[in-house]
Amino acid sequence: MSNLNAVSFREEQGRYKGIFAWIFSTDHKRIGLLYLYSIVSFFLIGVLLGAAMKLELLAPGKTVMDPATYNAIFTLHGVIMIFLVVVPGLPAVFGNFMLPIMIGAKDVAFPKLNLLSWWIYVFGAIIALSSLFMGGGPPDTGWTFYAPYAFKTNTNMLPAVLGAFILGFSSILTGINFIVTIHRLRAPGMTWFKMPLFPWTLYGTGWIQILATPIVGITLLMIVGERVLNIGFFDPALGGDPILYQHLFWIYSHPAVYIMILPAMGAISEIIPTFANKSIFGYKAIVISTLAIAFVGYFVWGHHMFTSGMSGTALYTFSLLTFIVAIPSAIKVFNWVGTLHKASIQLETPFFWAASFLFVFMIGGLSGLALGALATNVHLHDTAFVVAHFHFIVFGGVGFAFMGAIHYWFPKIWGRMYNTRIATSGWIIFFIGFCTLYLPMFFLGVTGMPRRYYDYVENFHGPNIVSTIGSWVLILGLVIILTNLIRSAYKGEKASKNPWGGRTLEWTVDSPPTLENFEEIPVIDRGPYDYRKNPE
Amino acid sequence: MNEDTTQNASSFVSQVDSAFVFIFGISLFFLVGITAFLVYYIIKYRKSKNAEATHIEGSNTLEIIWTIIPTILVLSMFYYGWSGWKFQRDIPEDAIPIKTIARMWSFTFQYENGLITDTLYVPKGKAVNLDLVALDVLHSFYIPAFRVKQDMVPGKQTNIWFESEKEGEYEIYCAEYCGLRHSYMRSLVKVIPANEFEAMTKIDSSALAINNEVVDSRQAGISITRKYGCNACHTADGTKLVGPSYKNIMGRTRVVLIDGKEHEVEADEAYIRRSIYEPNAEIVKGFEKGLMLSYKDQVTEEEFKQLLEYFYYLSEQ
């Protein structure tokens, strides 16, 4: 198969040279890497801001910063991590890079649109971040920009929502692109149920991106109407209702959580069968649960507002729907664990990330049950418990899946192998740090410590110390992981086409792939995870 | 959640806690169980032990089982959560109303007889109904020990009720982020015997003054600053919080911004009056505009005079 003349996409000479060969490239793989480098940079800024918050909470009273700085830091941390890192996260990086290869295509359906998405992302990021520095003094509204506080202190709400809207456009375009790619460009013979699971989750995600993101646009229009024309939508001073803003915000931002987590689940569904050397258990059940999550996920936003004063009927309806969305997630976990039954497991770094993903994702999901039930939600809402819950889902779920994915596809993307021993020690330190950082916050929440607290009473001190120490361990792990990967991208051993024994199509092409991925588009005649040696 | 100190602090505690224990118990069971399976499989079926995987594509029976069991469990959790909560919406008709006012960054409580306090007093064994009013931005009224929380929305009245069964003092927090001093927006609820509560709220509106035994202008001033939550932002000892301190304020020349332009004014009676009734007309340089609301129709002329005397007292020190 391998053609001696073919050069990898990294060496391919196009129309442009140097950095322009990247930022003007319409190759899905280069665009995926552009996203990777931008997202990882924002992620590192977000991590440092988070660590600064934890340092401040080491002791009651002032530790290292004043309250204004603290409030600005948690706002920035939230805005960067949610809008610039986790929402684009896996689809933009690994979706772009892997989707066409996994379904046997040469590129996405609209390569130019794909490049435009990245440019819009960068533009949106600049608007969103600059909005944080406009108006009087540093921003301190929290990433949710709740009215009327966000109107009151300074005027940054409009540009911030504008930034979210522009970023949303990037998301919508990526979604359209992936949906069309999946519909039109699957290799001959790849029926829907012969498609690997990562593309399936990107498909579900694409629909959420298209259908939920326009709500941000509507919200933006209403804010403009309020600010410019003085129509009272949200600001009670003009006769508006701040609760309406919360509804609109969460109608988008809750499905956004599924934009984050579905592709993470997809990546885990790729890693587990490869390292188990075994077909994934319940392929169809996983596909159906993916689509079920994408669908039901639209109707649960109200669970962010159980204490806002909504009617009782709204409360128990949203509570019931929230519990229903838990079922497909549970089904996925059972199937992943079931895959390991009678498997032959290679204990490699990506597998450790996937296995620990299951653990932290279960904690995140199960703690969500206590938040979905009305009686317990009222007590736990807006406390550290919620912060712990969503960090277990978003950082634990999405973050661990991202780490697993980067260690899994690293040899494919860079054509080199990393040092597995260092990678595994990085993982274990990170995992310990993660649990030490976030588990105490469940306890703090149960005992009543509200979130976004700069200062706290003495009985919250102990768990906060443990949590801060956890943040140091986590960062140590992160440094080890990143150093290893960066060094290996330049100096690692050359990787073969298929170092893990994977069965999906990306493992049949060169490492790193050539510009057009396939010399000849393959014909598919078996399921994606058929690990039998001699299939009948 | 089941600490001794908060057991039965309010009538909701046992229901909320049993729902929590139920959900937590099931969650822990599944977490431990599934993790055990995971670890067991990883050890048993690692490549060095099991070189050849068995080809299994799935099992419809298992899929049905592990769809139905979680469905039953989550529906029962929903039911527990709902049944443990619905009482919080049924406010008893005889509940004693207490008006609760939140502003950045303090709570004040007004009882039926007009008495205003910065600490919430409630009678033991009697239902109270708090009318929650937010004057500026969103706040959230939270008493962890009672398992109650309700957002306070400007322009919209919300309510919360509870009945406390145990005398004592419990923390009140603001749970919805409300700006700079959010984490200092705290108060206490004191559960006192019903007869004491009655005595306190039945006598006339000079109760506060009587309680505090006003002997000089200084104490009257302190009472007023506490009553209106002034101390959330201003201090009497020269410390700079969100607003300027009262200490040495009288007679000082201050640089203020009026419509963005700097002016020098002397802090006299007229200045103090403007600062209380039109707080955003002139802003002392170095402080932010828009953080203080007007106390027009709240601080009476008599109270204003007492405040003024208090400020003079603080400036003579």
Short mmCIF file of C-alpha atoms in Angstrom, two decimals, chain A residues 266-420:
data_model
loop_
_atom_site.label_atom_id
_atom_site.label_comp_id
_atom_site.label_asym_id
_atom_site.label_seq_id
_atom_site.Cartn_x
_atom_site.Cartn_y
_atom_site.Cartn_z
CA GLY A 266 -16.96 8.82 21.41
CA ALA A 267 -13.20 8.94 21.98
CA ILE A 268 -13.55 6.55 24.93
CA SER A 269 -15.61 4.21 22.73
CA GLU A 270 -12.64 4.09 20.31
CA ILE A 271 -9.93 3.60 22.92
CA ILE A 272 -11.60 0.81 24.89
CA PRO A 273 -12.10 -1.77 22.07
CA THR A 274 -8.62 -1.10 20.65
CA PHE A 275 -6.89 -1.86 23.93
CA ALA A 276 -9.32 -4.67 24.82
CA ASN A 277 -8.62 -6.24 21.39
CA LYS A 278 -12.27 -6.95 21.24
CA SER A 279 -15.46 -5.76 19.64
CA ILE A 280 -17.22 -3.06 21.65
CA PHE A 281 -20.08 -4.45 23.68
CA GLY A 282 -23.50 -3.29 22.49
CA TYR A 283 -22.51 -1.09 19.53
CA LYS A 284 -26.10 -0.26 18.67
CA ALA A 285 -27.03 0.47 22.27
CA ILE A 286 -24.17 3.00 22.40
CA VAL A 287 -25.30 4.64 19.16
CA ILE A 288 -28.90 4.87 20.31
CA SER A 289 -27.92 6.22 23.73
CA THR A 290 -25.77 8.87 22.01
CA LEU A 291 -28.73 10.07 19.99
CA ALA A 292 -31.00 9.88 23.06
CA ILE A 293 -28.63 12.07 25.07
CA ALA A 294 -28.42 14.57 22.23
CA PHE A 295 -32.21 14.73 22.05
CA VAL A 296 -33.25 14.74 25.72
CA GLY A 297 -30.38 17.11 26.52
CA TYR A 298 -32.41 19.96 25.02
CA PHE A 299 -35.13 19.71 27.60
CA VAL A 300 -33.32 19.78 30.91
CA TRP A 301 -31.95 23.33 31.10
CA GLY A 302 -34.34 24.27 33.91
CA HIS A 303 -32.37 22.20 36.41
CA HIS A 304 -29.91 25.07 36.63
CA MET A 305 -32.72 27.20 38.02
CA PHE A 306 -34.46 25.11 40.67
CA THR A 307 -34.14 27.86 43.27
CA SER A 308 -34.89 30.77 40.96
CA GLY A 309 -38.59 30.91 41.83
CA MET A 310 -40.02 28.98 38.85
CA SER A 311 -43.40 27.31 39.26
CA GLY A 312 -43.63 23.96 41.01
CA THR A 313 -44.81 22.28 37.80
CA ALA A 314 -41.75 23.51 35.93
CA LEU A 315 -39.56 22.26 38.75
CA TYR A 316 -40.70 18.67 38.83
CA THR A 317 -40.93 18.45 35.04
CA PHE A 318 -37.32 19.53 34.68
CA SER A 319 -36.32 17.25 37.54
CA LEU A 320 -37.97 14.24 35.87
CA LEU A 321 -36.38 14.99 32.48
CA THR A 322 -33.01 15.38 34.17
CA PHE A 323 -33.29 11.91 35.64
CA ILE A 324 -34.29 10.50 32.26
CA VAL A 325 -31.14 11.85 30.60
CA ALA A 326 -29.13 9.91 33.19
CA ILE A 327 -30.31 6.57 31.78
CA PRO A 328 -28.49 6.61 28.40
CA SER A 329 -25.28 7.68 30.17
CA ALA A 330 -25.60 4.72 32.52
CA ILE A 331 -26.15 2.38 29.54
CA LYS A 332 -22.91 3.60 28.00
CA VAL A 333 -20.94 2.95 31.17
CA PHE A 334 -22.32 -0.59 31.42
CA ASN A 335 -21.39 -1.28 27.81
CA TRP A 336 -17.87 0.06 28.21
CA VAL A 337 -17.26 -2.08 31.26
CA GLY A 338 -18.96 -5.02 29.53
CA THR A 339 -16.48 -4.71 26.66
CA LEU A 340 -13.69 -5.68 29.06
CA HIS A 341 -15.34 -9.01 29.88
CA LYS A 342 -13.20 -11.79 28.38
CA ALA A 343 -11.03 -9.20 26.65
CA SER A 344 -7.28 -9.25 26.18
CA ILE A 345 -6.27 -5.92 27.58
CA GLN A 346 -3.06 -4.08 26.62
CA LEU A 347 -2.17 -1.93 29.61
CA GLU A 348 -1.03 1.21 27.79
CA THR A 349 -1.35 4.89 28.71
CA PRO A 350 -4.47 5.64 26.59
CA PHE A 351 -6.22 2.72 28.25
CA PHE A 352 -5.39 4.05 31.72
CA TRP A 353 -6.89 7.39 30.75
CA ALA A 354 -10.01 5.63 29.47
CA ALA A 355 -10.38 3.47 32.58
CA SER A 356 -9.92 6.47 34.89
CA PHE A 357 -12.37 8.37 32.69
CA LEU A 358 -14.96 5.75 33.61
CA PHE A 359 -14.26 6.28 37.30
CA VAL A 360 -14.36 10.09 37.33
CA PHE A 361 -17.26 10.18 34.88
CA MET A 362 -19.26 7.90 37.18
CA ILE A 363 -18.56 10.19 40.14
CA GLY A 364 -19.59 13.18 38.04
CA GLY A 365 -22.73 11.50 36.77
CA LEU A 366 -23.82 9.99 40.07
CA SER A 367 -23.29 13.25 41.95
CA GLY A 368 -25.57 14.78 39.32
CA LEU A 369 -28.39 12.59 40.64
CA ALA A 370 -28.29 14.36 44.00
CA LEU A 371 -28.51 17.64 42.09
CA GLY A 372 -31.36 16.46 39.89
CA ALA A 373 -33.60 15.57 42.85
CA LEU A 374 -35.52 18.60 44.09
CA ALA A 375 -35.17 18.14 47.84
CA THR A 376 -31.40 17.75 47.72
CA ASN A 377 -30.89 20.27 44.92
CA VAL A 378 -32.34 23.10 46.99
CA HIS A 379 -29.68 22.47 49.62
CA LEU A 380 -26.79 21.81 47.24
CA HIS A 381 -27.53 24.37 44.51
CA ASP A 382 -24.89 27.10 44.15
CA THR A 383 -22.55 25.38 46.60
CA ALA A 384 -19.11 23.85 46.14
CA PHE A 385 -20.92 20.54 45.48
CA VAL A 386 -22.04 21.85 42.09
CA VAL A 387 -18.52 23.03 41.32
CA ALA A 388 -17.17 19.57 42.15
CA HIS A 389 -19.92 17.89 40.10
CA PHE A 390 -19.30 19.80 36.90
CA HIS A 391 -15.54 19.62 37.21
CA PHE A 392 -15.87 15.85 37.47
CA ILE A 393 -17.98 15.88 34.28
CA VAL A 394 -16.25 18.61 32.30
CA PHE A 395 -12.66 18.32 33.48
CA GLY A 396 -12.90 14.67 34.52
CA GLY A 397 -15.07 13.54 31.64
CA VAL A 398 -13.99 15.75 28.77
CA GLY A 399 -10.47 16.39 30.08
CA PHE A 400 -9.62 12.74 30.70
CA ALA A 401 -11.10 11.76 27.33
CA PHE A 402 -9.05 14.49 25.66
CA MET A 403 -5.91 13.22 27.38
CA GLY A 404 -6.77 9.65 26.43
CA ALA A 405 -7.42 10.72 22.83
CA ILE A 406 -4.16 12.62 22.52
CA HIS A 407 -2.17 9.67 23.85
CA TYR A 408 -4.16 7.29 21.62
CA TRP A 409 -3.81 9.20 18.36
CA PHE A 410 -0.42 10.79 19.09
CA PRO A 411 1.53 8.28 16.93
CA LYS A 412 -0.93 8.85 14.09
CA ILE A 413 -0.81 12.64 14.27
CA TRP A 414 2.94 13.14 14.78
CA GLY A 415 4.20 9.85 13.41
CA ARG A 416 6.27 9.35 16.53
CA MET A 417 5.90 7.48 19.79
CA TYR A 418 6.08 9.03 23.26
CA ASN A 419 7.83 7.58 26.27
CA THR A 420 5.08 5.40 27.74
#
